[in-house]
mmCIF file of C-alpha atoms in Angstrom:
data_model
loop_
_atom_site.group_PDB
_atom_site.id
_atom_site.type_symbol
_atom_site.label_atom_id
_atom_site.label_comp_id
_atom_site.label_asym_id
_atom_site.label_seq_id
_atom_site.Cartn_x
_atom_site.Cartn_y
_atom_site.Cartn_z
ATOM 1 C CA UNK A 137 84.759 -11.556 73.138
ATOM 2 C CA UNK A 138 83.273 -14.632 71.382
ATOM 3 C CA UNK A 139 79.791 -14.057 71.434
ATOM 4 C CA UNK A 140 80.209 -10.921 69.074
ATOM 5 C CA UNK A 141 82.710 -12.360 66.987
ATOM 6 C CA UNK A 142 81.222 -13.924 63.444
ATOM 7 C CA UNK A 143 82.420 -17.621 65.104
ATOM 8 C CA UNK A 144 80.791 -17.189 68.238
ATOM 9 C CA UNK A 145 78.217 -16.241 66.117
ATOM 10 C CA UNK A 146 78.075 -18.945 64.589
ATOM 11 C CA UNK A 147 79.056 -21.478 67.196
ATOM 12 C CA UNK A 148 75.756 -20.059 69.309
ATOM 13 C CA UNK A 149 73.082 -19.869 66.031
ATOM 14 C CA UNK A 150 74.404 -24.348 65.667
ATOM 15 C CA UNK A 151 73.343 -24.780 69.683
ATOM 16 C CA UNK A 152 70.392 -22.914 69.103
ATOM 17 C CA UNK A 153 69.567 -26.050 66.388
ATOM 18 C CA UNK A 154 67.783 -29.296 68.075
ATOM 19 C CA UNK A 155 70.452 -31.845 68.063
ATOM 20 C CA UNK A 156 70.905 -34.156 65.052
ATOM 21 C CA UNK A 157 68.893 -30.770 62.524
ATOM 22 C CA UNK A 158 71.360 -29.641 59.905
ATOM 23 C CA UNK A 159 70.929 -25.739 58.712
ATOM 24 C CA UNK A 160 68.933 -25.191 55.774
ATOM 25 C CA UNK A 161 70.716 -24.958 52.955
ATOM 26 C CA UNK A 162 71.340 -22.119 50.386
ATOM 27 C CA UNK A 163 68.027 -23.572 47.870
ATOM 28 C CA UNK A 164 66.138 -23.710 50.646
ATOM 29 C CA UNK A 165 67.444 -19.935 52.311
ATOM 30 C CA UNK A 166 66.854 -18.859 48.165
ATOM 31 C CA UNK A 167 62.893 -20.773 48.003
ATOM 32 C CA UNK A 168 61.502 -18.399 51.426
ATOM 33 C CA UNK A 169 63.158 -16.249 50.902
ATOM 34 C CA UNK A 170 61.278 -15.556 47.264
ATOM 35 C CA UNK A 171 58.356 -16.906 48.526
ATOM 36 C CA UNK A 172 57.822 -13.476 50.455
ATOM 37 C CA UNK A 173 57.591 -12.122 46.831
ATOM 38 C CA UNK A 174 55.498 -14.352 45.209
ATOM 39 C CA UNK A 175 52.671 -12.510 44.193
ATOM 40 C CA UNK A 176 49.323 -14.060 42.638
ATOM 41 C CA UNK A 177 48.456 -14.442 38.921
ATOM 42 C CA UNK A 178 45.510 -11.317 38.691
ATOM 43 C CA UNK A 179 48.046 -9.228 41.177
ATOM 44 C CA UNK A 180 50.623 -9.871 38.894
ATOM 45 C CA UNK A 181 49.090 -8.931 35.860
ATOM 46 C CA UNK A 182 47.911 -5.929 37.566
ATOM 47 C CA UNK A 183 51.909 -4.980 37.890
ATOM 48 C CA UNK A 184 52.982 -5.631 34.765
ATOM 49 C CA UNK A 185 49.508 -2.939 33.326
ATOM 50 C CA UNK A 186 50.474 -0.684 36.174
ATOM 51 C CA UNK A 187 54.296 -0.447 34.727
ATOM 52 C CA UNK A 188 53.687 -1.249 31.014
ATOM 53 C CA UNK A 189 51.544 1.839 30.762
ATOM 54 C CA UNK A 190 54.315 3.894 33.183
ATOM 55 C CA UNK A 191 56.755 3.540 30.295
ATOM 56 C CA UNK A 192 54.360 4.092 27.458
ATOM 57 C CA UNK A 193 53.738 7.485 29.251
ATOM 58 C CA UNK A 194 57.276 7.846 29.624
ATOM 59 C CA UNK A 195 58.718 7.097 26.556
ATOM 60 C CA UNK A 196 56.170 8.849 24.200
ATOM 61 C CA UNK A 197 54.395 11.288 26.295
ATOM 62 C CA UNK A 198 51.668 12.553 24.344
ATOM 63 C CA UNK A 199 50.631 8.779 24.904
ATOM 64 C CA UNK A 200 49.386 10.441 28.365
ATOM 65 C CA UNK A 201 46.554 12.992 27.154
ATOM 66 C CA UNK A 202 44.928 9.047 25.757
ATOM 67 C CA UNK A 203 45.327 7.139 28.726
ATOM 68 C CA UNK A 204 45.124 9.787 32.029
ATOM 69 C CA UNK A 205 40.941 11.022 32.412
ATOM 70 C CA UNK A 206 41.225 14.531 29.690
ATOM 71 C CA UNK A 207 36.679 14.754 29.767
ATOM 72 C CA UNK A 208 37.105 17.338 26.908
ATOM 73 C CA UNK A 209 38.279 14.137 24.496
ATOM 74 C CA UNK A 210 36.529 11.534 26.038
ATOM 75 C CA UNK A 211 34.469 11.307 24.004
ATOM 76 C CA UNK A 212 35.573 9.505 21.795
ATOM 77 C CA UNK A 213 38.106 8.310 24.094
ATOM 78 C CA UNK A 214 36.051 6.609 26.395
ATOM 79 C CA UNK A 215 38.839 3.961 27.273
ATOM 80 C CA UNK A 216 41.021 6.838 29.407
ATOM 81 C CA UNK A 217 37.610 6.450 32.116
ATOM 82 C CA UNK A 218 39.049 3.339 32.810
ATOM 83 C CA UNK A 219 42.626 3.064 32.055
ATOM 84 C CA UNK A 220 43.695 6.441 33.792
ATOM 85 C CA UNK A 221 43.191 4.920 37.254
ATOM 86 C CA UNK A 222 45.920 2.287 35.893
ATOM 87 C CA UNK A 223 48.362 5.937 35.140
ATOM 88 C CA UNK A 224 51.156 6.479 36.827
ATOM 89 C CA UNK A 225 53.132 9.280 35.972
ATOM 90 C CA UNK A 226 56.053 9.949 38.194
ATOM 91 C CA UNK A 227 59.110 7.312 39.682
ATOM 92 C CA UNK A 228 57.697 8.012 43.323
ATOM 93 C CA UNK A 229 54.217 7.818 41.891
ATOM 94 C CA UNK A 230 54.851 3.950 40.261
ATOM 95 C CA UNK A 231 57.042 3.063 43.102
ATOM 96 C CA UNK A 232 54.472 3.529 45.924
ATOM 97 C CA UNK A 233 51.800 1.904 43.496
ATOM 98 C CA UNK A 234 53.700 -0.983 42.680
ATOM 99 C CA UNK A 235 54.566 -1.959 46.429
ATOM 100 C CA UNK A 236 51.110 -1.270 47.749
ATOM 101 C CA UNK A 237 49.308 -3.883 45.093
ATOM 102 C CA UNK A 238 51.731 -6.184 45.400
ATOM 103 C CA UNK A 239 50.955 -6.310 49.408
ATOM 104 C CA UNK A 240 47.223 -5.332 49.083
ATOM 105 C CA UNK A 241 46.465 -7.837 46.664
ATOM 106 C CA UNK A 242 48.469 -10.802 47.851
ATOM 107 C CA UNK A 243 45.938 -10.197 50.917
ATOM 108 C CA UNK A 244 42.442 -9.524 48.633
ATOM 109 C CA UNK A 245 43.345 -12.019 46.030
ATOM 110 C CA UNK A 246 43.515 -15.541 47.461
ATOM 111 C CA UNK A 247 39.526 -14.531 48.854
ATOM 112 C CA UNK A 248 38.170 -12.767 46.246
ATOM 113 C CA UNK A 249 39.944 -15.701 43.502
ATOM 114 C CA UNK A 250 41.710 -13.983 40.629
ATOM 115 C CA UNK A 251 38.758 -13.145 38.135
ATOM 116 C CA UNK A 252 37.151 -11.890 40.430
ATOM 117 C CA UNK A 253 39.269 -9.521 41.196
ATOM 118 C CA UNK A 254 39.697 -8.296 37.744
ATOM 119 C CA UNK A 255 36.121 -7.767 37.264
ATOM 120 C CA UNK A 256 36.595 -5.677 40.146
ATOM 121 C CA UNK A 257 39.145 -3.937 39.648
ATOM 122 C CA UNK A 258 37.977 -2.845 36.054
ATOM 123 C CA UNK A 259 34.148 -1.909 38.409
ATOM 124 C CA UNK A 260 36.158 0.085 40.292
ATOM 125 C CA UNK A 261 38.016 1.870 37.975
ATOM 126 C CA UNK A 262 35.431 2.567 34.941
ATOM 127 C CA UNK A 263 32.936 4.422 38.093
ATOM 128 C CA UNK A 264 36.040 6.034 39.547
ATOM 129 C CA UNK A 265 36.816 7.321 35.947
ATOM 130 C CA UNK A 266 32.528 8.193 35.140
ATOM 131 C CA UNK A 267 32.772 10.191 38.741
ATOM 132 C CA UNK A 268 35.955 12.143 37.625
ATOM 133 C CA UNK A 269 34.510 13.196 34.366
ATOM 134 C CA UNK A 270 30.987 13.889 35.994
ATOM 135 C CA UNK A 271 32.724 15.998 38.714
ATOM 136 C CA UNK A 272 35.135 18.164 36.126
ATOM 137 C CA UNK A 273 32.031 18.439 34.237
ATOM 138 C CA UNK A 274 30.654 20.494 37.376
ATOM 139 C CA UNK A 275 33.229 22.674 37.328
ATOM 140 C CA UNK A 276 33.351 23.476 34.407
ATOM 141 C CA UNK A 277 29.296 24.479 33.951
ATOM 142 C CA UNK A 278 29.864 25.761 37.436
ATOM 143 C CA UNK A 279 32.602 28.719 36.647
ATOM 144 C CA UNK A 280 33.204 28.253 32.350
ATOM 145 C CA UNK A 281 36.407 27.632 33.774
ATOM 146 C CA UNK A 282 37.452 25.154 30.334
ATOM 147 C CA UNK A 283 40.700 23.784 32.351
ATOM 148 C CA UNK A 284 38.038 21.861 34.172
ATOM 149 C CA UNK A 285 37.893 20.223 30.886
ATOM 150 C CA UNK A 286 41.535 19.616 29.963
ATOM 151 C CA UNK A 287 43.352 19.195 32.536
ATOM 152 C CA UNK A 288 44.251 15.597 32.947
ATOM 153 C CA UNK A 289 43.621 13.289 35.323
ATOM 154 C CA UNK A 290 45.014 10.118 36.047
ATOM 155 C CA UNK A 291 46.792 8.128 39.313
ATOM 156 C CA UNK A 292 46.459 4.744 41.830
ATOM 157 C CA UNK A 293 44.352 6.208 44.516
ATOM 158 C CA UNK A 294 41.126 4.662 43.739
ATOM 159 C CA UNK A 295 41.964 1.169 43.355
ATOM 160 C CA UNK A 296 44.583 1.440 46.718
ATOM 161 C CA UNK A 297 41.051 2.758 48.154
ATOM 162 C CA UNK A 298 38.928 -0.416 47.036
ATOM 163 C CA UNK A 299 41.605 -2.585 47.983
ATOM 164 C CA UNK A 300 41.396 -1.258 51.340
ATOM 165 C CA UNK A 301 37.741 -1.282 51.732
ATOM 166 C CA UNK A 302 38.333 -5.377 50.727
ATOM 167 C CA UNK A 303 40.309 -6.313 53.430
ATOM 168 C CA UNK A 304 38.607 -4.313 56.052
ATOM 169 C CA UNK A 305 35.366 -6.230 55.432
ATOM 170 C CA UNK A 306 36.615 -9.355 55.615
ATOM 171 C CA UNK A 307 38.711 -8.792 59.003
ATOM 172 C CA UNK A 308 38.319 -4.846 60.704
ATOM 173 C CA UNK A 309 39.051 -5.873 63.655
ATOM 174 C CA UNK A 310 42.674 -7.473 62.314
ATOM 175 C CA UNK A 311 45.527 -5.438 63.319
ATOM 176 C CA UNK A 312 47.680 -3.975 60.395
ATOM 177 C CA UNK A 313 50.780 -6.497 59.761
ATOM 178 C CA UNK A 314 53.750 -3.913 58.845
ATOM 179 C CA UNK A 315 55.918 -2.829 61.721
ATOM 180 C CA UNK A 316 55.413 -0.340 62.535
ATOM 181 C CA UNK A 317 51.806 -0.282 62.080
ATOM 182 C CA UNK A 318 50.605 -3.172 63.968
ATOM 183 C CA UNK A 319 48.776 -0.797 66.944
ATOM 184 C CA UNK A 320 46.533 0.115 64.225
ATOM 185 C CA UNK A 321 43.129 -1.969 62.858
ATOM 186 C CA UNK A 322 41.997 -3.095 59.430
ATOM 187 C CA UNK A 323 39.205 -0.871 59.452
ATOM 188 C CA UNK A 324 41.361 2.821 60.005
ATOM 189 C CA UNK A 325 43.271 2.778 57.046
ATOM 190 C CA UNK A 326 40.357 3.732 55.007
ATOM 191 C CA UNK A 327 40.487 6.961 56.709
ATOM 192 C CA UNK A 328 44.048 7.002 56.706
ATOM 193 C CA UNK A 329 44.591 6.857 53.250
ATOM 194 C CA UNK A 330 41.878 9.599 52.272
ATOM 195 C CA UNK A 331 43.180 11.628 54.808
ATOM 196 C CA UNK A 332 46.888 11.380 53.410
ATOM 197 C CA UNK A 333 46.088 11.481 49.584
ATOM 198 C CA UNK A 334 43.405 14.827 50.983
ATOM 199 C CA UNK A 335 47.055 15.966 51.731
ATOM 200 C CA UNK A 336 48.862 15.335 48.675
ATOM 201 C CA UNK A 337 46.432 16.846 46.593
ATOM 202 C CA UNK A 338 45.892 20.340 48.635
ATOM 203 C CA UNK A 339 49.760 20.739 48.941
ATOM 204 C CA UNK A 340 50.384 19.501 44.926
ATOM 205 C CA UNK A 341 47.237 20.771 44.038
ATOM 206 C CA UNK A 342 45.505 18.020 42.432
ATOM 207 C CA UNK A 343 42.732 17.071 44.738
ATOM 208 C CA UNK A 344 40.210 15.455 42.032
ATOM 209 C CA UNK A 345 43.310 12.848 40.997
ATOM 210 C CA UNK A 346 44.446 12.478 44.704
ATOM 211 C CA UNK A 347 41.797 12.638 46.770
ATOM 212 C CA UNK A 348 38.677 12.733 44.552
ATOM 213 C CA UNK A 349 40.066 9.079 42.838
ATOM 214 C CA UNK A 350 40.417 8.033 46.325
ATOM 215 C CA UNK A 351 36.555 9.024 47.899
ATOM 216 C CA UNK A 352 35.250 7.929 44.216
ATOM 217 C CA UNK A 353 37.209 4.358 45.068
ATOM 218 C CA UNK A 354 35.864 4.021 48.104
ATOM 219 C CA UNK A 355 32.500 4.384 47.105
ATOM 220 C CA UNK A 356 32.766 2.667 44.028
ATOM 221 C CA UNK A 357 34.073 -0.433 45.659
ATOM 222 C CA UNK A 358 31.361 -0.928 47.869
ATOM 223 C CA UNK A 359 28.791 -0.803 45.810
ATOM 224 C CA UNK A 360 30.298 -3.317 44.050
ATOM 225 C CA UNK A 361 30.903 -5.593 47.167
ATOM 226 C CA UNK A 362 27.194 -4.536 48.519
ATOM 227 C CA UNK A 363 25.639 -4.954 45.259
ATOM 228 C CA UNK A 364 26.847 -6.593 43.145
ATOM 229 C CA UNK A 365 29.332 -9.541 43.997
ATOM 230 C CA UNK A 366 28.311 -12.978 43.407
ATOM 231 C CA UNK A 367 27.755 -14.521 46.559
ATOM 232 C CA UNK A 368 28.102 -18.260 47.092
ATOM 233 C CA UNK A 369 25.228 -20.139 49.065
ATOM 234 C CA UNK A 370 24.974 -23.900 50.403
ATOM 235 C CA UNK A 371 25.164 -26.134 47.573
ATOM 236 C CA UNK A 372 24.594 -24.743 44.102
ATOM 237 C CA UNK A 373 22.674 -21.362 45.804
ATOM 238 C CA UNK A 374 24.670 -18.849 46.148
ATOM 239 C CA UNK A 375 23.473 -14.371 45.629
ATOM 240 C CA UNK A 376 23.987 -11.020 44.760
ATOM 241 C CA UNK A 377 26.435 -8.510 47.436
ATOM 242 C CA UNK A 378 27.442 -9.296 51.206
ATOM 243 C CA UNK A 379 24.218 -6.800 52.927
ATOM 244 C CA UNK A 380 26.033 -7.900 56.720
ATOM 245 C CA UNK A 381 26.183 -5.147 59.104
ATOM 246 C CA UNK A 382 29.781 -4.392 58.733
ATOM 247 C CA UNK A 383 29.713 -3.501 54.662
ATOM 248 C CA UNK A 384 27.216 -0.735 55.896
ATOM 249 C CA UNK A 385 29.055 2.401 54.224
ATOM 250 C CA UNK A 386 28.183 4.750 57.575
ATOM 251 C CA UNK A 387 30.934 2.561 59.712
ATOM 252 C CA UNK A 388 33.805 3.626 56.995
ATOM 253 C CA UNK A 389 33.635 7.700 58.607
ATOM 254 C CA UNK A 390 34.028 8.468 62.735
ATOM 255 C CA UNK A 391 31.287 7.494 65.292
ATOM 256 C CA UNK A 392 31.382 10.813 66.199
ATOM 257 C CA UNK A 393 29.557 12.268 62.850
ATOM 258 C CA UNK A 394 28.009 8.893 61.691
ATOM 259 C CA UNK A 395 24.567 10.160 63.299
ATOM 260 C CA UNK A 396 24.778 12.940 61.163
ATOM 261 C CA UNK A 397 25.472 11.038 58.119
ATOM 262 C CA UNK A 398 23.118 8.319 57.835
ATOM 263 C CA UNK A 399 20.152 10.383 56.554
ATOM 264 C CA UNK A 400 22.784 11.640 53.571
ATOM 265 C CA UNK A 401 23.855 8.469 52.209
ATOM 266 C CA UNK A 402 20.716 7.134 52.759
ATOM 267 C CA UNK A 403 19.891 9.487 50.501
ATOM 268 C CA UNK A 404 22.302 9.916 48.024
ATOM 269 C CA UNK A 405 22.692 6.283 48.080
ATOM 270 C CA UNK A 406 19.084 5.928 47.045
ATOM 271 C CA UNK A 407 18.916 7.992 44.271
ATOM 272 C CA UNK A 408 21.894 6.278 43.148
ATOM 273 C CA UNK A 409 20.803 2.682 43.792
ATOM 274 C CA UNK A 410 17.531 1.756 44.458
ATOM 275 C CA UNK A 411 17.115 1.073 41.280
ATOM 276 C CA UNK A 412 18.739 -0.699 40.105
ATOM 277 C CA UNK A 413 19.009 -2.640 43.890
ATOM 278 C CA UNK A 414 15.057 -2.972 43.145
ATOM 279 C CA UNK A 415 15.933 -4.831 39.410
ATOM 280 C CA UNK A 416 18.777 -6.799 40.602
ATOM 281 C CA UNK A 417 15.982 -7.813 44.118
ATOM 282 C CA UNK A 418 13.247 -9.354 41.621
ATOM 283 C CA UNK A 419 15.746 -11.298 39.311
ATOM 284 C CA UNK A 420 18.178 -12.456 42.253
ATOM 285 C CA UNK A 421 17.077 -11.335 45.291
ATOM 286 C CA UNK A 422 20.215 -9.868 46.729
ATOM 287 C CA UNK A 423 21.155 -8.079 49.857
ATOM 288 C CA UNK A 424 20.369 -4.702 50.376
ATOM 289 C CA UNK A 425 19.901 -1.702 53.340
ATOM 290 C CA UNK A 426 16.595 -0.957 52.327
ATOM 291 C CA UNK A 427 13.353 -2.628 53.996
ATOM 292 C CA UNK A 428 12.304 -5.387 51.472
ATOM 293 C CA UNK A 429 15.142 -6.449 49.773
ATOM 294 C CA UNK A 430 16.763 -8.920 51.085
ATOM 295 C CA UNK A 431 18.869 -11.614 50.290
ATOM 296 C CA UNK A 432 17.253 -14.657 49.198
ATOM 297 C CA UNK A 433 19.088 -18.469 48.127
ATOM 298 C CA UNK A 434 18.005 -19.273 44.248
ATOM 299 C CA UNK A 435 19.754 -20.586 41.914
ATOM 300 C CA UNK A 436 22.124 -20.467 39.850
ATOM 301 C CA UNK A 437 19.780 -19.481 36.618
ATOM 302 C CA UNK A 438 18.051 -16.353 37.518
ATOM 303 C CA UNK A 439 14.208 -16.585 38.157
ATOM 304 C CA UNK A 440 11.502 -14.136 39.496
ATOM 305 C CA UNK A 441 10.531 -15.002 43.228
ATOM 306 C CA UNK A 442 10.025 -13.525 46.635
ATOM 307 C CA UNK A 443 12.016 -10.602 47.216
ATOM 308 C CA UNK A 444 11.776 -9.967 51.197
ATOM 309 C CA UNK A 445 13.018 -11.822 53.896
ATOM 310 C CA UNK A 446 9.488 -11.301 55.483
ATOM 311 C CA UNK A 447 9.161 -15.260 55.743
ATOM 312 C CA UNK A 448 5.652 -14.509 57.132
ATOM 313 C CA UNK A 449 4.811 -12.525 53.952
ATOM 314 C CA UNK A 450 6.139 -15.234 52.432
ATOM 315 C CA UNK A 451 3.643 -18.220 53.572
ATOM 316 C CA UNK A 452 1.062 -15.690 52.499
ATOM 317 C CA UNK A 453 2.198 -15.280 49.054
ATOM 318 C CA UNK A 454 2.814 -19.496 48.605
ATOM 319 C CA UNK A 455 -0.760 -20.068 50.110
ATOM 320 C CA UNK A 456 -2.938 -17.498 48.170
ATOM 321 C CA UNK A 457 -1.010 -19.315 45.352
ATOM 322 C CA UNK A 458 -2.057 -22.273 45.756
ATOM 323 C CA UNK A 459 -5.583 -21.136 47.132
ATOM 324 C CA UNK A 460 -5.774 -19.556 43.298
ATOM 325 C CA UNK A 461 -4.499 -22.857 41.494
ATOM 326 C CA UNK A 462 -7.173 -25.050 43.745
ATOM 327 C CA UNK A 463 -9.697 -22.240 42.415
ATOM 328 C CA UNK A 464 -8.989 -22.986 38.841
ATOM 329 C CA UNK A 465 -8.390 -26.708 39.563
ATOM 330 C CA UNK A 466 -12.170 -26.884 40.607
ATOM 331 C CA UNK A 467 -13.442 -24.154 37.960
ATOM 332 C CA UNK A 468 -12.379 -26.204 35.457
ATOM 333 C CA UNK A 469 -13.156 -29.582 36.637
ATOM 334 C CA UNK A 470 -16.891 -27.830 36.967
ATOM 335 C CA UNK A 471 -17.051 -27.276 33.672
ATOM 336 C CA UNK A 472 -16.127 -30.309 32.560
ATOM 337 C CA UNK A 473 -18.940 -32.293 33.978
ATOM 338 C CA UNK A 474 -21.530 -30.199 32.469
ATOM 339 C CA UNK A 475 -20.063 -31.046 28.847
ATOM 340 C CA UNK A 476 -20.718 -34.855 30.280
ATOM 341 C CA UNK A 477 -24.010 -33.767 31.505
ATOM 342 C CA UNK A 478 -25.159 -32.144 27.875
#
């Protein structure tokens, strides 16, 4: 039939165009096709680093022991705390990592900015390595198993988990814009990723490199977004950290377990981050999960000031300061009058 032939298809396509319009040329179609694969600069650099380390470990296998996390060799090779998150040792692994990096980078980088995204990835990479190092030490001292110190741990799973946290924070209720996954919301991606890496870890016997790195990447990316990332306020004012309820850590878990996890997460977070949170609050006035450490607009230069959202308490402090100043001025006036009389 005419509709099934090439000529019929071309005629149908031509009839679908508005009157007087011509089909786009080859250059336009190529540009449109290339636009689908265009990536922001920080994402491109991350892809280059990932591929370079993969080719390096494949062409010179001994370099893997220098780049992957080997706890027994971390001192003096401290750089492997960062590089371990960027080493993929299999072709399948690096292919999946590059694909996810391009997809997630195109979503995350426009909103975060290239420089800020770079800081974010370095922060997460370092603390994923630190967490893996500490877990290996605990395993060694608990069972005196030297394999815990000299096994190599590496993988991009922590970075993927961290980028998924940013995607979730920006628009948790949005559907996943991938064919076949549009029934899923962004807030579900971290849970799916954790389940997938746990299954892969069980099957391959590398739970720490897969599930462990994913879990550490999720937590430390949350710490960065909650307590470290600079935020912009009105005009020249800003702060540090995002204290919005949508970023509560307990919301990353299924609702059925949230009431049980909340006390444990609060205690763990207070043990690991409360001292730093208070120091940042004293310096910058940043948001926190803990009462009394609310957000405060500040100038670009750090300064000490009120670190609470309680407006009444802030007003009382200002009144006490004004009263003390008035008393000092009154004493100075009395002293000057006494000297004149004498």
